[in-house]
Short mmCIF file of N, CA and C in Angstrom, two decimals:
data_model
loop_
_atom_site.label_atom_id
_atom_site.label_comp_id
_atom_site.label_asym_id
_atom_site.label_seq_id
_atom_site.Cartn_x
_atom_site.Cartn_y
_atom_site.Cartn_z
N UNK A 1 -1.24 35.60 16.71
CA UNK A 1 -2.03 34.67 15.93
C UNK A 1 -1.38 34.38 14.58
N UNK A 2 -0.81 35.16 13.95
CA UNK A 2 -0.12 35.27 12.82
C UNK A 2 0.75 34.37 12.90
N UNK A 3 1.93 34.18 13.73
CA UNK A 3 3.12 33.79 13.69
C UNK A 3 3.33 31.99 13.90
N UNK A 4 1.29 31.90 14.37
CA UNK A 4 1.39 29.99 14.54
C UNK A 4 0.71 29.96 12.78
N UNK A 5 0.08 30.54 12.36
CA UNK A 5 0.35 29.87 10.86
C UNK A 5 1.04 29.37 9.70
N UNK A 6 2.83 30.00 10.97
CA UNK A 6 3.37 29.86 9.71
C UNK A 6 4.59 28.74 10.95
N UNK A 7 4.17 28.31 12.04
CA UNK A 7 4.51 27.63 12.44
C UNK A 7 4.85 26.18 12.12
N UNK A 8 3.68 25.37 11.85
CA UNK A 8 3.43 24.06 11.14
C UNK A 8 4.13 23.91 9.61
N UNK A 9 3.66 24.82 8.86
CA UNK A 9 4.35 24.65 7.64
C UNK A 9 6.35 24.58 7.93
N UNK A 10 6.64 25.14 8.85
CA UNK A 10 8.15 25.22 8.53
C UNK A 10 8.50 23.77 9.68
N UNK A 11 7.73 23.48 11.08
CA UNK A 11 7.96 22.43 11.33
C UNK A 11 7.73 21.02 10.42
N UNK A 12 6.79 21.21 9.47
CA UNK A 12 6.41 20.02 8.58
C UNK A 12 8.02 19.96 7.71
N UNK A 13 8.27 21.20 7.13
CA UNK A 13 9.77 21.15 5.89
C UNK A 13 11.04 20.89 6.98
N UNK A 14 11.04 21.36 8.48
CA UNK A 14 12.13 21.21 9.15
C UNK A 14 12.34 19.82 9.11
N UNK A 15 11.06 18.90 9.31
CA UNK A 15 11.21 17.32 9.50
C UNK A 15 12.03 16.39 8.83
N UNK A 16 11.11 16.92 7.31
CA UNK A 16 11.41 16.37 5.85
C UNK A 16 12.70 16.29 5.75
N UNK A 17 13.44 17.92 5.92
CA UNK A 17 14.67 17.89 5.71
C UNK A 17 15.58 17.29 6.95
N UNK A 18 15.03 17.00 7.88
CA UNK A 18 15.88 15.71 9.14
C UNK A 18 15.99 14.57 8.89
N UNK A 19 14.85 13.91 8.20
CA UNK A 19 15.22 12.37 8.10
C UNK A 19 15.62 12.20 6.82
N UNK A 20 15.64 13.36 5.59
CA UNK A 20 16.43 13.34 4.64
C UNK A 20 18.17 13.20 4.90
N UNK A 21 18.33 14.59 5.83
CA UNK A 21 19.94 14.10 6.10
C UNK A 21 20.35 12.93 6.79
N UNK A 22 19.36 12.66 7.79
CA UNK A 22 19.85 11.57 9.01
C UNK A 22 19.76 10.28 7.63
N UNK A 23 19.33 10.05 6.54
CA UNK A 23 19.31 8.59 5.70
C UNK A 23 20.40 9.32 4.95
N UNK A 24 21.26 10.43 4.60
CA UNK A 24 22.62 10.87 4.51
C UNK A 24 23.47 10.42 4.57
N UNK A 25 22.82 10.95 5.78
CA UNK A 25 24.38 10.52 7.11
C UNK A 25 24.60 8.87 6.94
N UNK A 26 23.22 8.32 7.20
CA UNK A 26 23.56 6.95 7.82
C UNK A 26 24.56 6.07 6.60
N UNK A 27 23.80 6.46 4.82
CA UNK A 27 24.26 5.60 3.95
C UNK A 27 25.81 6.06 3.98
N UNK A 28 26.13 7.43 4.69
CA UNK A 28 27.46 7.74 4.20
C UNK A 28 28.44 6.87 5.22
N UNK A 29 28.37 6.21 6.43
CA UNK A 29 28.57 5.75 7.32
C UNK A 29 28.61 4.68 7.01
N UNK A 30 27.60 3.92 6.67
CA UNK A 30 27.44 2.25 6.46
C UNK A 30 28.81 2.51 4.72
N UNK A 31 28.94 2.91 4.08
CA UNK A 31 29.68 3.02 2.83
C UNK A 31 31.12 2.78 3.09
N UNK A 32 31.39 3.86 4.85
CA UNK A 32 32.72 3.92 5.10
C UNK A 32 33.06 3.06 6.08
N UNK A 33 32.12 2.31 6.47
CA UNK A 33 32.24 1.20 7.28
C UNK A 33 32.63 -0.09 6.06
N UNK A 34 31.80 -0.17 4.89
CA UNK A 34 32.04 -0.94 4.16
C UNK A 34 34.04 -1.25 3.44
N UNK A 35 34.16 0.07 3.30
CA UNK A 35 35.34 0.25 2.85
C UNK A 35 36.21 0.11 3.89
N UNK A 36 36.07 0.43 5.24
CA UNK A 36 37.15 0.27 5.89
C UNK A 36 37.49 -1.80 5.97
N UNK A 37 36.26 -2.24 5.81
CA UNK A 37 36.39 -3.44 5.76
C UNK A 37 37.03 -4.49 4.47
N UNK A 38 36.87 -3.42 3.65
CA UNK A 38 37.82 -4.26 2.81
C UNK A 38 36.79 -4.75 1.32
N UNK A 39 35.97 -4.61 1.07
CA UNK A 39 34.62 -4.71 0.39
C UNK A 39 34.89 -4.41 -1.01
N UNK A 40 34.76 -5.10 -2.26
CA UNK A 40 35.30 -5.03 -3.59
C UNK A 40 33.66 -3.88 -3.80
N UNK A 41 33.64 -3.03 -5.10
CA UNK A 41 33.24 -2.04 -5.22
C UNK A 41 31.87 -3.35 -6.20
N UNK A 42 32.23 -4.42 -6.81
CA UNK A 42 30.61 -5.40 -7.25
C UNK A 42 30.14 -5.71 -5.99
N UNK A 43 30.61 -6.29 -4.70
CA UNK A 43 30.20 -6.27 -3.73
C UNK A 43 28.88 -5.34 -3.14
N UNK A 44 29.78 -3.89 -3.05
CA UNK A 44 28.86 -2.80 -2.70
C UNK A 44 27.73 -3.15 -3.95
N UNK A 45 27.68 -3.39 -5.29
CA UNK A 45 26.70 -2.91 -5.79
C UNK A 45 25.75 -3.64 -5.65
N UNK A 46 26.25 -5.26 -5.81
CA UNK A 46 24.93 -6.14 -4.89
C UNK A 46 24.40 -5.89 -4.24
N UNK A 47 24.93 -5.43 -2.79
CA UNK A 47 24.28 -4.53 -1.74
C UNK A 47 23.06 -4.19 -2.24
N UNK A 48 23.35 -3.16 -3.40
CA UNK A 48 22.87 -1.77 -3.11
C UNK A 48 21.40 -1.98 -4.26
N UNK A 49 21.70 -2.90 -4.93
CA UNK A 49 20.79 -3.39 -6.18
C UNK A 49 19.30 -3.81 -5.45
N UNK A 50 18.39 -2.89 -6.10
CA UNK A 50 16.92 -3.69 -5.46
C UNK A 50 16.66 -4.87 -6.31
N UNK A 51 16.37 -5.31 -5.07
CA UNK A 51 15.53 -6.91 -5.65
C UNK A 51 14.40 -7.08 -6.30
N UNK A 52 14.41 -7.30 -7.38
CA UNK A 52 12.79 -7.47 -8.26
C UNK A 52 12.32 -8.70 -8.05
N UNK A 53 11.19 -8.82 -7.52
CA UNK A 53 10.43 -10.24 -7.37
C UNK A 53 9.68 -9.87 -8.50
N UNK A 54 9.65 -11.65 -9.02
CA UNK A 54 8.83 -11.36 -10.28
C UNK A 54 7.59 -11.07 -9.95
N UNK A 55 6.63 -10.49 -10.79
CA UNK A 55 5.06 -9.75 -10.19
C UNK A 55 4.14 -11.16 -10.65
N UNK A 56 3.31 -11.11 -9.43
CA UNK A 56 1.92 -12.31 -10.23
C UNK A 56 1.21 -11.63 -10.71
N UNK A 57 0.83 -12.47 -11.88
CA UNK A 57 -0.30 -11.66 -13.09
C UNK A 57 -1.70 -11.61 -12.18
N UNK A 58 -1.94 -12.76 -11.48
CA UNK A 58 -3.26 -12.73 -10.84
C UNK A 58 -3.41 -12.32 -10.24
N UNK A 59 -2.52 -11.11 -9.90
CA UNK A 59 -2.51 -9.95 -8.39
C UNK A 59 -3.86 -9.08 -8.99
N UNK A 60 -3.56 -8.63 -10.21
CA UNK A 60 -4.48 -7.62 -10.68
C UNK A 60 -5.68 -8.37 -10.92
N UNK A 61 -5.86 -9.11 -11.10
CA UNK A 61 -7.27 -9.60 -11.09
C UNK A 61 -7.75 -10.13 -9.79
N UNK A 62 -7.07 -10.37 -8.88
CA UNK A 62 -7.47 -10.15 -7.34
C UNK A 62 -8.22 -9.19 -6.80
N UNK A 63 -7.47 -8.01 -7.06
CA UNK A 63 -7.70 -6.44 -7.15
C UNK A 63 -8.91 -5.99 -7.61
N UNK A 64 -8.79 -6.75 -9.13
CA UNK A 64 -10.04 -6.44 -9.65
C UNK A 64 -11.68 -6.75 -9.63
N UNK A 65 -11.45 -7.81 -8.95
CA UNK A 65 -12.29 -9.06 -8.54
C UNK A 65 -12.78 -8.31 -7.37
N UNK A 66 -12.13 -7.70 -6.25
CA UNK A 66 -12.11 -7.18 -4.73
C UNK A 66 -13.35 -6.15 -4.85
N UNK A 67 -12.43 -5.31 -5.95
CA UNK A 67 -13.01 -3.27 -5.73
C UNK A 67 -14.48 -3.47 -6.70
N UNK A 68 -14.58 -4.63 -7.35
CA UNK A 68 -15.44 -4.59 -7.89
C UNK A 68 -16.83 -5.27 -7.20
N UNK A 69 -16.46 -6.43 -6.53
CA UNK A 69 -17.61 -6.61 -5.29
C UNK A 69 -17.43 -5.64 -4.16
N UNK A 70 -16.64 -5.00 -3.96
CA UNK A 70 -16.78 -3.69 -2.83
C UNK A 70 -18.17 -2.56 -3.34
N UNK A 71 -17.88 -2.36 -4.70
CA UNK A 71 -18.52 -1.87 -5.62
C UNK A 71 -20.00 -1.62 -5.74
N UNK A 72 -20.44 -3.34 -6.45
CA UNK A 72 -21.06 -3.81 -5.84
C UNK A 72 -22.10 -3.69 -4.75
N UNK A 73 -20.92 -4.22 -3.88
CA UNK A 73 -22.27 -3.94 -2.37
C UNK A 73 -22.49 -2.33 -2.01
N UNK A 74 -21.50 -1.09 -2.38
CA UNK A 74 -21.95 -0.21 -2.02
C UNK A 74 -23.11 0.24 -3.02
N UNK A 75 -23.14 -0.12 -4.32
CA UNK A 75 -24.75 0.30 -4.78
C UNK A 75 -25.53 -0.04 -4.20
N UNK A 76 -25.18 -1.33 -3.76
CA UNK A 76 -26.50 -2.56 -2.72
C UNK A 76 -26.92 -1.83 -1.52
N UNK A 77 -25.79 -1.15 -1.11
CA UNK A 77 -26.04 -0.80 0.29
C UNK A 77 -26.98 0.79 -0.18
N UNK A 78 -26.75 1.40 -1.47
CA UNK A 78 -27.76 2.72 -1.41
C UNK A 78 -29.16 2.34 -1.60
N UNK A 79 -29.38 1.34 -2.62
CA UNK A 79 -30.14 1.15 -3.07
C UNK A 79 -31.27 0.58 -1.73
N UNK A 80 -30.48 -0.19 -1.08
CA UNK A 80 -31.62 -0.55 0.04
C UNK A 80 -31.88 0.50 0.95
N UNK A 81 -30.52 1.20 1.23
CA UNK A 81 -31.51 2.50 1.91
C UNK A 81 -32.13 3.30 1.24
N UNK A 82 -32.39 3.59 0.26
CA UNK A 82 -33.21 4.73 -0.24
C UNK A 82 -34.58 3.96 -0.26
N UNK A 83 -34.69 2.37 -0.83
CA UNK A 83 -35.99 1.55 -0.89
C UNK A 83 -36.50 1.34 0.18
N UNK A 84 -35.95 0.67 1.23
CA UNK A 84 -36.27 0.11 2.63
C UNK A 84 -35.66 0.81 3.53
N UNK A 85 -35.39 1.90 3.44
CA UNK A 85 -34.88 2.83 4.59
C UNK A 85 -34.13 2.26 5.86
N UNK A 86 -33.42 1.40 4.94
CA UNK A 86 -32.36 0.53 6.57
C UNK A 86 -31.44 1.55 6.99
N UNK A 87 -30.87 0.94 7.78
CA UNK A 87 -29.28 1.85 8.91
C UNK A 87 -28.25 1.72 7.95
N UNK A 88 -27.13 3.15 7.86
CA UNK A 88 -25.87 3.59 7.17
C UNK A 88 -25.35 2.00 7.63
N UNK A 89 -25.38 1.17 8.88
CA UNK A 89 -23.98 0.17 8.86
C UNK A 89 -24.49 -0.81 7.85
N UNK A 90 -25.39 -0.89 7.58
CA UNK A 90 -25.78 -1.76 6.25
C UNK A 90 -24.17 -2.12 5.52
N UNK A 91 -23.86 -0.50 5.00
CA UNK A 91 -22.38 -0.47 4.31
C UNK A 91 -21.54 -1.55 4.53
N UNK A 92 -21.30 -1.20 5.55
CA UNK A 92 -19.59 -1.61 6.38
C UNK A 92 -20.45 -3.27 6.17
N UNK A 93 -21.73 -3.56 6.58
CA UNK A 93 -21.65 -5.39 6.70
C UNK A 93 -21.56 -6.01 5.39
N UNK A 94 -22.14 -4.94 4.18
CA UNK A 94 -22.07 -4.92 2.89
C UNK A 94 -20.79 -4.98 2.33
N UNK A 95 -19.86 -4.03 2.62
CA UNK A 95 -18.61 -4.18 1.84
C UNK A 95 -18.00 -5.21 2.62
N UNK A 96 -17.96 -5.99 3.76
CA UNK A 96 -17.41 -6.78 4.26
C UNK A 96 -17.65 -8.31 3.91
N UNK A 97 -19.12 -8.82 3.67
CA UNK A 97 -19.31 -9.75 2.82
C UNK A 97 -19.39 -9.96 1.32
N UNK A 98 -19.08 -8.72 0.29
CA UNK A 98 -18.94 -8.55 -1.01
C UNK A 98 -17.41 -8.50 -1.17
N UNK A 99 -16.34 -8.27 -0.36
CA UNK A 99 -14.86 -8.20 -0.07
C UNK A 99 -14.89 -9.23 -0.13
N UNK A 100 -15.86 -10.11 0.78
CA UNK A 100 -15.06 -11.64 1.30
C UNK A 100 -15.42 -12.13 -0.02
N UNK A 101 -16.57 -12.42 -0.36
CA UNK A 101 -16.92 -13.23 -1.73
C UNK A 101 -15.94 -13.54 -2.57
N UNK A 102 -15.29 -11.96 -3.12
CA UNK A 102 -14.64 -11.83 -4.04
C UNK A 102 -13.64 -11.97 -3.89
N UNK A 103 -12.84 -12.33 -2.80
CA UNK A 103 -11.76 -13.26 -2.50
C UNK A 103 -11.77 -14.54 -2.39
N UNK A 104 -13.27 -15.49 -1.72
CA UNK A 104 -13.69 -16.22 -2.19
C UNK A 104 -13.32 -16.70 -3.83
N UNK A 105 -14.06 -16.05 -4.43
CA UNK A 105 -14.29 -16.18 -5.61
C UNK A 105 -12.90 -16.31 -6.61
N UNK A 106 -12.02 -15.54 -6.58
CA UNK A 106 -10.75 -15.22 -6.83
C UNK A 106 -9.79 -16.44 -6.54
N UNK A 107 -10.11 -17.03 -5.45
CA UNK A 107 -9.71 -18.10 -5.07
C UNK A 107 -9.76 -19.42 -5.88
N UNK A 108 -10.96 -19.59 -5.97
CA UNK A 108 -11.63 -20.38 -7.29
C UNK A 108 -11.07 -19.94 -8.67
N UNK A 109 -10.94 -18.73 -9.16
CA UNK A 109 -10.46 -18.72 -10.01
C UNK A 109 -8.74 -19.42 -10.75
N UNK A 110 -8.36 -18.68 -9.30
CA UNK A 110 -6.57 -18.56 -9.26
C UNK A 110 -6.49 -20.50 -9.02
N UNK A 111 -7.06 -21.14 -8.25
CA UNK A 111 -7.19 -22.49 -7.93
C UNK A 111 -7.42 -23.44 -9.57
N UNK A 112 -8.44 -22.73 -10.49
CA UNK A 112 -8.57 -23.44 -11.70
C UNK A 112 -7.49 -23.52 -12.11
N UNK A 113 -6.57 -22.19 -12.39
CA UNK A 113 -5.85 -22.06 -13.52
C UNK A 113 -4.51 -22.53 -12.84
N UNK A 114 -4.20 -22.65 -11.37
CA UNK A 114 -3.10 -23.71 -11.00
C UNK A 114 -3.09 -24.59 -11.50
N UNK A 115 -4.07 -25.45 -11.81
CA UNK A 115 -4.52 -27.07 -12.35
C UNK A 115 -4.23 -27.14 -13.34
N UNK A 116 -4.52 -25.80 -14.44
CA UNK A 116 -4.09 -26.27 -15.69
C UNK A 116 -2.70 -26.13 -16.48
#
C-alpha cells in the first residue's frame, strides 16, 4: 500500500521532466538543421522573437462587463432561491443570459466608440 503513494508523485515529475527534454532535443535539432542550411545568426533571431500583437484596450472591459453580469445573475440566482424556492439550474440559465447581455451590451459599447 505504501509503495503506490509514492507512485504518482514520481510518475507526475518523470513526465514533466520528458517533455522538458523532448522540447530540448527538438529546439536543439531544428537549430542544427538551421545551420546546416546556411541561415545568418539575425535570421535565427527573427525566428525565434515572439510576436507582440498589440493588446485591445476594450478587451478588459469586455471582461469586465462579462464577470460582472455573471455576477450579477448569480446573486439573482440565490436570491430567488432562498425567496421562491426555485431549482439550483436557475444558475446555469442565469449565468447564461446575464453572460449573453453583457456581451450584448459590450457590443454597444465597443460599436459607439468605433464611430467616434
Amino acid at each position: 500500500m505504501h509503495g503506490e503513494e509514492v507512485f504518482v508523485p514520481v510518475i507526475l515529475f518523470l513526465s514533466i521532466a520528458g517533455i522538458f527534454g523532448v522540447r530540448i532535443l527538438t529546439r536543439h535539432k531544428e537549430r542544427m538543421t538551421m545551420i546546416e542550411k546556411g541561415l545568418k545568426a539575425e535570421d535565427m533571431k527573427s525566428l525565434y522573437e515572439r510576436a507582440t500583437s498589440p493588446t485591445n484596450p476594450l478587451s478588459s472591459l469586455k471582461w469586465g462587463v462579462v464577470f460582472v453580469a455573471i455576477g450579477v445573475a448569480v446573486l439573482l440566482g440565490m436570491y430567488l432561491r432562498q425567496t421562491y424556492y426555485v431549482d439550483e439550474s436557475i444558475f446555469v440559465a442565469l449565468i447564461a443570459l446575464f453572460g449573453g447581455l453583457g456581451l450584448i451590451s459590450f457590443y454597444v459599447v465597443a460599436r459607439k466608440k468605433a464611430q467616434q
